[in-house]
Short mmCIF file of C-alpha atoms and ligand atoms in Angstrom, two decimals:
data_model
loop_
_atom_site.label_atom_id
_atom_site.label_comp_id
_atom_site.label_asym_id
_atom_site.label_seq_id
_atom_site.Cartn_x
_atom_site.Cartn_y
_atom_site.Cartn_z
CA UNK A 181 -13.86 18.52 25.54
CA UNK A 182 -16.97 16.94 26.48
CA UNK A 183 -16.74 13.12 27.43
CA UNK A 184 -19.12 10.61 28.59
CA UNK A 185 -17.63 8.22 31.79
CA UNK A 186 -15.38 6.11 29.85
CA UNK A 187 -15.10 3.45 32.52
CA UNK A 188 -12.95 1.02 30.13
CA UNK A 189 -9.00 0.26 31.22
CA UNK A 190 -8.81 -2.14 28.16
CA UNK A 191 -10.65 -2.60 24.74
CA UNK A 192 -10.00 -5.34 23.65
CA UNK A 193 -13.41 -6.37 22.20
CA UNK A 194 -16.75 -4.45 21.13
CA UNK A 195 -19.06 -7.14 23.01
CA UNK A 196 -18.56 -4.94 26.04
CA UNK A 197 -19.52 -1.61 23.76
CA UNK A 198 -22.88 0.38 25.26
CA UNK A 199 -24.68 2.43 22.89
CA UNK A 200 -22.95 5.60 24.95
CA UNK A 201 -19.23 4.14 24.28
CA UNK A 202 -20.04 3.84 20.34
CA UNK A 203 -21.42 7.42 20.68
CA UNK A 204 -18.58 8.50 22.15
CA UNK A 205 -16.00 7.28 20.35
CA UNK A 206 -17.69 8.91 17.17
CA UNK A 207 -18.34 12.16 18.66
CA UNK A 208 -14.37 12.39 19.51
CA UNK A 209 -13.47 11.14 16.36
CA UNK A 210 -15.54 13.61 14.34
CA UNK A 211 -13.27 16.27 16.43
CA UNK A 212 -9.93 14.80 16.06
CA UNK A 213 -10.67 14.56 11.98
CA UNK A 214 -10.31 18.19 12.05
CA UNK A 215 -6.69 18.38 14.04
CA UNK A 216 -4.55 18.00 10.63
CA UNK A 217 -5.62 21.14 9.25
CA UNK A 218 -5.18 23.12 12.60
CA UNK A 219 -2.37 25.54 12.71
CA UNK A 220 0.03 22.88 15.01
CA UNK A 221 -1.27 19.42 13.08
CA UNK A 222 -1.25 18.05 16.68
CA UNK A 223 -2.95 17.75 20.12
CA UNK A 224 -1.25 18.23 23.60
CA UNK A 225 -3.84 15.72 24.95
CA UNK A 226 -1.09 13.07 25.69
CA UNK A 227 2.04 14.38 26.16
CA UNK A 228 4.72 12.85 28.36
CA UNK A 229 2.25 9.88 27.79
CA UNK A 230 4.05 6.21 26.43
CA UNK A 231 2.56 4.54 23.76
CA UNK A 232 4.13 0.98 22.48
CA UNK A 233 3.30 -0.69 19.31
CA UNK A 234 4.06 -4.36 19.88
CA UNK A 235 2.63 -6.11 16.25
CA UNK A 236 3.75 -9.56 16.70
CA UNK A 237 2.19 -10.33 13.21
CA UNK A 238 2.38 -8.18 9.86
CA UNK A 239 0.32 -4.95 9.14
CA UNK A 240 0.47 -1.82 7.64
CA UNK A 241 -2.71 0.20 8.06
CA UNK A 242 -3.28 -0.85 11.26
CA UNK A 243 0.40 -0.09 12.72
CA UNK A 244 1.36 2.81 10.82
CA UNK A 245 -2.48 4.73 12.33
CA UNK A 246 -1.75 3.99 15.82
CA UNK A 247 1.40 5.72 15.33
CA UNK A 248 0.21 8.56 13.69
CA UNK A 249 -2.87 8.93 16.05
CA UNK A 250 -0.27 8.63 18.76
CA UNK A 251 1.86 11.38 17.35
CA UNK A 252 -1.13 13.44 16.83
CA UNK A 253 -2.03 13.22 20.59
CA UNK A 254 1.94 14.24 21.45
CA UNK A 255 2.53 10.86 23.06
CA UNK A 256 6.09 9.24 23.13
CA UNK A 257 5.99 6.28 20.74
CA UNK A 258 7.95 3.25 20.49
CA UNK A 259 7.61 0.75 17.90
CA UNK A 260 8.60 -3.19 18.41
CA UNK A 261 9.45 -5.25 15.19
CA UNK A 262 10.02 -9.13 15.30
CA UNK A 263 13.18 -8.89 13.09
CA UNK A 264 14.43 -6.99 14.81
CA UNK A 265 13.71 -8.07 18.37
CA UNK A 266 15.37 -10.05 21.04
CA UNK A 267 12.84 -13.12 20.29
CA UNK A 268 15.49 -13.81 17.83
CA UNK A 269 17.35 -14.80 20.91
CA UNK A 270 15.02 -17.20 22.32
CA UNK A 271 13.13 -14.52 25.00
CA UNK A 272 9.54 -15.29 25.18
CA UNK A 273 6.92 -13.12 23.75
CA UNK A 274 5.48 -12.65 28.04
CA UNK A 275 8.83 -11.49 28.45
CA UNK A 276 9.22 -9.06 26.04
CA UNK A 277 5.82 -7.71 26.95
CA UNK A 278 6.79 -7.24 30.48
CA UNK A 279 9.89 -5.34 29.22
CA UNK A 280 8.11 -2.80 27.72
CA UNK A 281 5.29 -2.59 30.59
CA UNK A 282 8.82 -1.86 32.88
CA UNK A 283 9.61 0.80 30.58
CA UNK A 284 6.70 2.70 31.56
CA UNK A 285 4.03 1.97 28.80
CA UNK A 286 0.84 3.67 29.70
CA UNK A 287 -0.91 1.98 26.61
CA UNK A 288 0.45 -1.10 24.69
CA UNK A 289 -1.03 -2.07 21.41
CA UNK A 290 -0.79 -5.27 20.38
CA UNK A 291 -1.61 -7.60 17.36
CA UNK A 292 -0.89 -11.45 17.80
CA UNK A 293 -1.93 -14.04 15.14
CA UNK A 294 -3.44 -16.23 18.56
CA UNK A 295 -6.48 -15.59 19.52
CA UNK A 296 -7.13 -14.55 23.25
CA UNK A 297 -3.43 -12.94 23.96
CA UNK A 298 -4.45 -9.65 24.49
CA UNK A 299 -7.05 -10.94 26.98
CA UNK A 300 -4.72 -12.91 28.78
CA UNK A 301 -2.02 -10.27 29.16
CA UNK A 302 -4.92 -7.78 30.20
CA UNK A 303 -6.18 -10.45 32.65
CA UNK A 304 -2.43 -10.88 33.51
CA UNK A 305 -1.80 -6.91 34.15
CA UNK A 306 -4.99 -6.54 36.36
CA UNK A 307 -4.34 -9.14 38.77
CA UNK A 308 -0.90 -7.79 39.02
CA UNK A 309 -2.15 -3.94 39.68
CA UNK A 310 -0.02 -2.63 36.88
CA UNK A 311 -1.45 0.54 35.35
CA UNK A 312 -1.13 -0.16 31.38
CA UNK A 313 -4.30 -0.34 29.75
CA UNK A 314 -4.06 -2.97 26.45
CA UNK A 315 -5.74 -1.87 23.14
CA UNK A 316 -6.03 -5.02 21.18
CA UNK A 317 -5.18 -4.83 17.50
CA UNK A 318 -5.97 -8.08 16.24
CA UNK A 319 -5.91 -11.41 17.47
CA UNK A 320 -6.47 -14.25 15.57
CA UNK A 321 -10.08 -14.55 13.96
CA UNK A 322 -11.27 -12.95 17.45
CA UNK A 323 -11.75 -9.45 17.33
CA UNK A 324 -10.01 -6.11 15.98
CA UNK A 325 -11.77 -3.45 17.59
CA UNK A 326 -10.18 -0.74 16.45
CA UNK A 327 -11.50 -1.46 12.65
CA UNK A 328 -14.78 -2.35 13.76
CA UNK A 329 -14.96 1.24 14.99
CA UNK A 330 -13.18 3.31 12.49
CA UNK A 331 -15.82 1.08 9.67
CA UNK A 332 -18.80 1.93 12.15
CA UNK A 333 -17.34 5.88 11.88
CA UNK A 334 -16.95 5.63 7.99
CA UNK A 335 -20.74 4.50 7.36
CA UNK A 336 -21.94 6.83 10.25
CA UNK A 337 -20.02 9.87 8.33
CA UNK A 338 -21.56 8.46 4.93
CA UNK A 339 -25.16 8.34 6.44
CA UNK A 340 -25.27 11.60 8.24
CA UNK A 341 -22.36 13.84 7.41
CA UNK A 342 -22.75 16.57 9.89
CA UNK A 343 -23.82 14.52 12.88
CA UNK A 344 -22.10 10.70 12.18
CA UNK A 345 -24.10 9.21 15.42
CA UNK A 346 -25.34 5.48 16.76
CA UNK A 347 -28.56 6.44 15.19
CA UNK A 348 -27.24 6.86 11.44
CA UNK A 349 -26.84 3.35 11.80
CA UNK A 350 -30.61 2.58 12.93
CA UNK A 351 -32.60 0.12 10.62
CA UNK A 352 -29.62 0.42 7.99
CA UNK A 353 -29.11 -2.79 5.97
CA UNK A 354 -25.15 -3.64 5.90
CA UNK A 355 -24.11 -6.28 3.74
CA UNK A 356 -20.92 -8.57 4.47
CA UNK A 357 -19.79 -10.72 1.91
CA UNK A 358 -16.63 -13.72 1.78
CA UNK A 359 -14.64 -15.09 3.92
CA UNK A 360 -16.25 -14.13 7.95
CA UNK A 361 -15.22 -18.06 9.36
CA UNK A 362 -11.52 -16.31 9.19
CA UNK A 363 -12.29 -12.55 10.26
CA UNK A 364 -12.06 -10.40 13.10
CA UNK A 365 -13.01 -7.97 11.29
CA UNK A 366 -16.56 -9.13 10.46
CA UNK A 367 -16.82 -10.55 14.38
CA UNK A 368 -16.13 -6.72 15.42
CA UNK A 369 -18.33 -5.27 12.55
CA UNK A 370 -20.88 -7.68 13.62
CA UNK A 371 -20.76 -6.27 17.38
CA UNK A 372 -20.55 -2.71 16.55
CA UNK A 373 -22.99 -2.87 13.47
CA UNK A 374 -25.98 -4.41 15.51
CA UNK A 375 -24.72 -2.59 18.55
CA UNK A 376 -26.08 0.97 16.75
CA UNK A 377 -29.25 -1.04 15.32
CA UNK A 378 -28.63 -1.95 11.46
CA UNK A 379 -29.37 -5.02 10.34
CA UNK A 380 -26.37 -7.12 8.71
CA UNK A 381 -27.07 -9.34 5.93
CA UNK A 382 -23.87 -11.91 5.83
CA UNK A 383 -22.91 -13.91 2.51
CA UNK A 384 -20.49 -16.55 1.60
CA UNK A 385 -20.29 -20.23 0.90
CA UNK A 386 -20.80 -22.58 3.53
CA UNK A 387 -16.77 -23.49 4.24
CA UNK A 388 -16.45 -19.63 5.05
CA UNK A 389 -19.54 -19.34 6.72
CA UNK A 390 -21.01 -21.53 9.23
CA UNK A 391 -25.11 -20.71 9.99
CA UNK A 392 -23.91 -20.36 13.63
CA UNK A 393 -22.87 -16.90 12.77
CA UNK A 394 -26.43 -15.77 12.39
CA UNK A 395 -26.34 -16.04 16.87
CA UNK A 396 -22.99 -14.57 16.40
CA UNK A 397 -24.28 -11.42 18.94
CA UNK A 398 -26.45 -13.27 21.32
CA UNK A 399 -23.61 -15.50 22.48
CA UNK A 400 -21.27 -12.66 24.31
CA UNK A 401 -17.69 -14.03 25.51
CA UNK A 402 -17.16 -16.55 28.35
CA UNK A 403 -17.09 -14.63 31.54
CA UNK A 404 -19.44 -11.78 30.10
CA UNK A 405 -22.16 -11.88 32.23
CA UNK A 406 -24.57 -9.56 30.43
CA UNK A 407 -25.32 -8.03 26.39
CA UNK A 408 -25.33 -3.88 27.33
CA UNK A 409 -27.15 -2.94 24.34
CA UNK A 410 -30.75 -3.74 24.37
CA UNK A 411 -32.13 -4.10 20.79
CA UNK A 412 -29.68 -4.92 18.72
CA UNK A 413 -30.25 -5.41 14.84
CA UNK A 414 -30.66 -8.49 13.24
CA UNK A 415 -28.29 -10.66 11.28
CA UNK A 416 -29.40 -13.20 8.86
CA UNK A 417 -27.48 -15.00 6.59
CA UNK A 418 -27.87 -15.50 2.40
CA UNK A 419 -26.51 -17.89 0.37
CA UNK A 420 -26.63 -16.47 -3.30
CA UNK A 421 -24.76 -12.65 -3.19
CA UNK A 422 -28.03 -11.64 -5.50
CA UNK A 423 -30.20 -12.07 -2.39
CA UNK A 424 -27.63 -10.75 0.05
CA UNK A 425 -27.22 -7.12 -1.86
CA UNK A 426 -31.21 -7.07 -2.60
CA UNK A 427 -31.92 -3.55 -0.82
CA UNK A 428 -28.29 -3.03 0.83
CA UNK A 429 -27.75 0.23 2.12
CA UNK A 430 -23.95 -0.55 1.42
CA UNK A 431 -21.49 -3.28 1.17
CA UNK A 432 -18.56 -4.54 3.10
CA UNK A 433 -16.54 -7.35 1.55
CA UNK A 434 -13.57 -9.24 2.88
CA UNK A 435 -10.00 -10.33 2.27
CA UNK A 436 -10.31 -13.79 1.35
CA UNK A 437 -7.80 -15.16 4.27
CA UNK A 438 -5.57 -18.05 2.72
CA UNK A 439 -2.85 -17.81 5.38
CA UNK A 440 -5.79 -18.80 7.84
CA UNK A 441 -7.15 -22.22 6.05
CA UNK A 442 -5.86 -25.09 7.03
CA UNK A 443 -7.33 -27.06 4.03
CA UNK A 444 -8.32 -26.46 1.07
CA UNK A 445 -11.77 -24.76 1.68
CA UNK A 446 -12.20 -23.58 -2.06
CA UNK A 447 -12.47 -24.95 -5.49
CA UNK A 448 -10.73 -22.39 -6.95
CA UNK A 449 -10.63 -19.00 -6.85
CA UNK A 450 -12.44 -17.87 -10.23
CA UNK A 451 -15.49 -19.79 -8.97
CA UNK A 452 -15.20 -17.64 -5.81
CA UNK A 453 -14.99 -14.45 -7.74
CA UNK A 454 -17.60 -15.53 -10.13
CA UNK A 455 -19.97 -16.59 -7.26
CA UNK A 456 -19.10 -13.85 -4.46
CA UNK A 457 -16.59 -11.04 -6.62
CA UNK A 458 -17.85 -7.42 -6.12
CA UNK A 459 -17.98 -5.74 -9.02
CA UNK A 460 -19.88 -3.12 -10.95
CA UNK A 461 -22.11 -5.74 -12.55
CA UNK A 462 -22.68 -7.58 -8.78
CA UNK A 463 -23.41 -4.23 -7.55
CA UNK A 464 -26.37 -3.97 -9.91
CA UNK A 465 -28.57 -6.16 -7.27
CA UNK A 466 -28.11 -3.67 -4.72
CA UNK A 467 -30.79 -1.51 -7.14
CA UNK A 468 -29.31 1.63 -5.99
CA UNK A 469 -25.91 3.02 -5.84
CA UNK A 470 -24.11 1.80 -2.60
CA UNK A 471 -21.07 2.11 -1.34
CA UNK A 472 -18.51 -0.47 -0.95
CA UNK A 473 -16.19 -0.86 1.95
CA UNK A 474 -12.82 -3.32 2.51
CA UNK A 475 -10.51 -2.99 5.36
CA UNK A 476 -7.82 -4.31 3.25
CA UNK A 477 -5.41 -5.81 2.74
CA UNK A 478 -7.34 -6.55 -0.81
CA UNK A 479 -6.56 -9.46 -3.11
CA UNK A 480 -7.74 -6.94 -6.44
CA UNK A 481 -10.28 -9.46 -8.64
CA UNK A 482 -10.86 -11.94 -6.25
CA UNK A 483 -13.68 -10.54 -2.89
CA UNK A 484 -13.73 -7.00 -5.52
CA UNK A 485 -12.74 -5.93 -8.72
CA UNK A 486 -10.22 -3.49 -9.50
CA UNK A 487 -12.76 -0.93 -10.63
CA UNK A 488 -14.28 -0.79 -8.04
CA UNK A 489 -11.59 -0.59 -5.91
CA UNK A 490 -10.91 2.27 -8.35
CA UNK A 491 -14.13 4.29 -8.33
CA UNK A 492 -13.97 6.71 -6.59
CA UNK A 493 -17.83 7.09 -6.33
CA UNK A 494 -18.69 3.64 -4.97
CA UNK A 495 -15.32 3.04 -2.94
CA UNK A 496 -14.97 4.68 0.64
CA UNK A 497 -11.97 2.19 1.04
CA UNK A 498 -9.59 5.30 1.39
CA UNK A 499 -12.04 6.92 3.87
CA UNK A 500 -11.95 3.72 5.81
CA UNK A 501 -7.59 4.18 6.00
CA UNK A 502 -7.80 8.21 6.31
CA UNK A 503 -10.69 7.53 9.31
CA UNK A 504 -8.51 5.03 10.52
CA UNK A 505 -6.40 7.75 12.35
CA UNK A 506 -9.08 10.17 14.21
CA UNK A 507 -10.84 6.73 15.08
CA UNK A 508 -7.21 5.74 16.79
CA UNK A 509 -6.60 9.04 18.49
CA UNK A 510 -10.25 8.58 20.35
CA UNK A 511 -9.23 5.30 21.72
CA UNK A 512 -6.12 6.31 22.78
CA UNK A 513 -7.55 9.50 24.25
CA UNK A 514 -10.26 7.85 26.21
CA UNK A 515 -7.47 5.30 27.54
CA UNK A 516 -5.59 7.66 28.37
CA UNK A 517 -7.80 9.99 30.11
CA UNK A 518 -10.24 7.23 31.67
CA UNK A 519 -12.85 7.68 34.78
CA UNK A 520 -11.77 11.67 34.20
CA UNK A 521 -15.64 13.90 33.16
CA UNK A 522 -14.83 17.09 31.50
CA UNK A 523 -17.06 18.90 30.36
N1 CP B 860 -7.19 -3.74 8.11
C1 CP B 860 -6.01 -4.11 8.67
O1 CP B 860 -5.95 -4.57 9.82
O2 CP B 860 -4.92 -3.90 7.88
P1 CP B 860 -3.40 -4.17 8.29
O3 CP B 860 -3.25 -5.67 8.45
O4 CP B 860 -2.59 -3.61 7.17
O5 CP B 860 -3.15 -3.49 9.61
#
């Protein structure tokens, strides 16, 4: 298997992503994609390797394709629930984290509803010269890397079928619609999109979109000293969805995130639909047929329409969830084999 010098320990966020990692991570998924129909369904790329799932907040895509990809790879899996955990017994969430790291964990995935965890207990690991490399699955609004890449793999595929690339990406217009203030997944999409040079069009009202978001990409994290991709693509923000899907290549819109608003950021949420709702009739201002993406979970009639969600021909929301898996298996393999050049 060919592979480029992975030189990451952690991912924990795509502002770090060079044009070489995005290409990599698609060439390897485009491989794994094919392991279900081999003759064994699985990979010996990871055995005798530990893999924890540690979701200290709710999911089921995100969880349940780690595992799988994991499985896929031949890695030992363990899976942590909350319910179910000794933090029902008052031990702290560090704690339980450095319970499984003394269990052997070569890769811990984690999803906490604070932002900045998984960069603390990566910043945490390092200084204390422990081996396990974090792969961040959501924190907060910050960043969820792994969707940012497995949505980058599903438009690549779309564009260019037998060669899903950086470049499919290049000069593409990408639409984002709803609620970005409260997503991680737009702030990864936003990273990875411009990263591989399309051009991302973001719409919403004001309450769930700030106009800082159209510097979004040319403020990189505290302590990152330096952009690594060059020319990125642009992203400017619309008001009115009718300007936003003028000349879209294709359409992501979001879960509108109640459990995230503090106030009450909405009139209600039939103005929302009317206003921001994808639907057949929305879609019409794209002036072509374009395919619409979610990462789910949805909230059916109010960011999209249940026929949509239904149509086959328009939705690639079910690619998105299938891709979901050969995307996880790359990460995990490039964790897992890091600083190692095959070729
Ligand atoms: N897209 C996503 O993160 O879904 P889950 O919350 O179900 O993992």
């Amino acid at each position: 298997m060919i592979m480029s010098n992975w030189k990451h320990k952690h991912i924990l966020d795509l502002s770090k992503f060079s044009l070489d990692d995005y290409k990599t991570v698609l060439e390897l998924t485009t491989r794994f994609q094919d392991v279900p129909t081999t003759r064994s369904r699985k990979l010996p790329a990871l055995q005798g390797r530990l893999v924890t799932n540690l979701f200290f907040e709710s999911s089921t895509r995100t969880r349940s394709s780690f595992e799988l990809a994991a499985k896929r790879l031949s890695a030992d899996v363990q899976n942590f629930s909350v319910a179910t955990s000794s933090l029902n017994k008052g031990e702290t969430p560090l704690d339980t984290i450095l319970t499984y790291i003394a269990m052997g964990t070569d890769i811990l995935i984690i999803r906490h509803e604070s932002t900045n965890v998984p960069n603390e207990l990566a910043h945490y690991i390092d200084k204390h010269h422990i081996n396990t490399s974090i792969l961040n699955a959501g924190d907060g609004f910050h960043s969820h890397p792994s969707q940012g890449l497995l949505d980058l793999f599903t438009l690549a595929n779309f564009f260019s079928p037998t060669n899903p690339s950086p470049n499919s990406l290049s000069n593409k217009k990408i639409t984002i619609v709803g609620d970005i203030l409260h997503s991680r997944v737009a702030r990864s999409n936003l990273w990875a999109l411009t990263g591989c040079g399309a051009d991302v069009t973001l719409c919403g009202p004001k309450s769930l979109l700030p106009d800082e978001f159209s510097d979004f990409v040319l403020r990189p994290p505290s302590g990152q000293k330096y952009d690594p991709i060059k020319n990125r693509g642009s992203i400017v923000i619309k008001r009115s969805l009718k300007d936003a899907l003028k000349g879209s290549d294709a359409v992501m819109t979001l879960r509108l995130q109640k459990e995230r608003m503090h106030q009450n950021m909405l009139t209600d949420l039939d103005t929302y639909h009317n206003h921001y709702g994808i639907t057949h009739e929305s879609l019409k201002w794209c002036e072509k047929k374009v395919p619409v993406m979610h990462p789910g979970p949805v909230n059916r009639g109010i960011e999209i329409s249940s026929q949509i969600l239904e149509d086959d021909s328009i939705s690639l929301i079910k690619n998105q969830v299938s891709n979901g898996i050969p995307t996880r298996m790359s990460l995990l393999y490039l964790l897992a084999n890091r600083n190692i050049i095959e070729s």
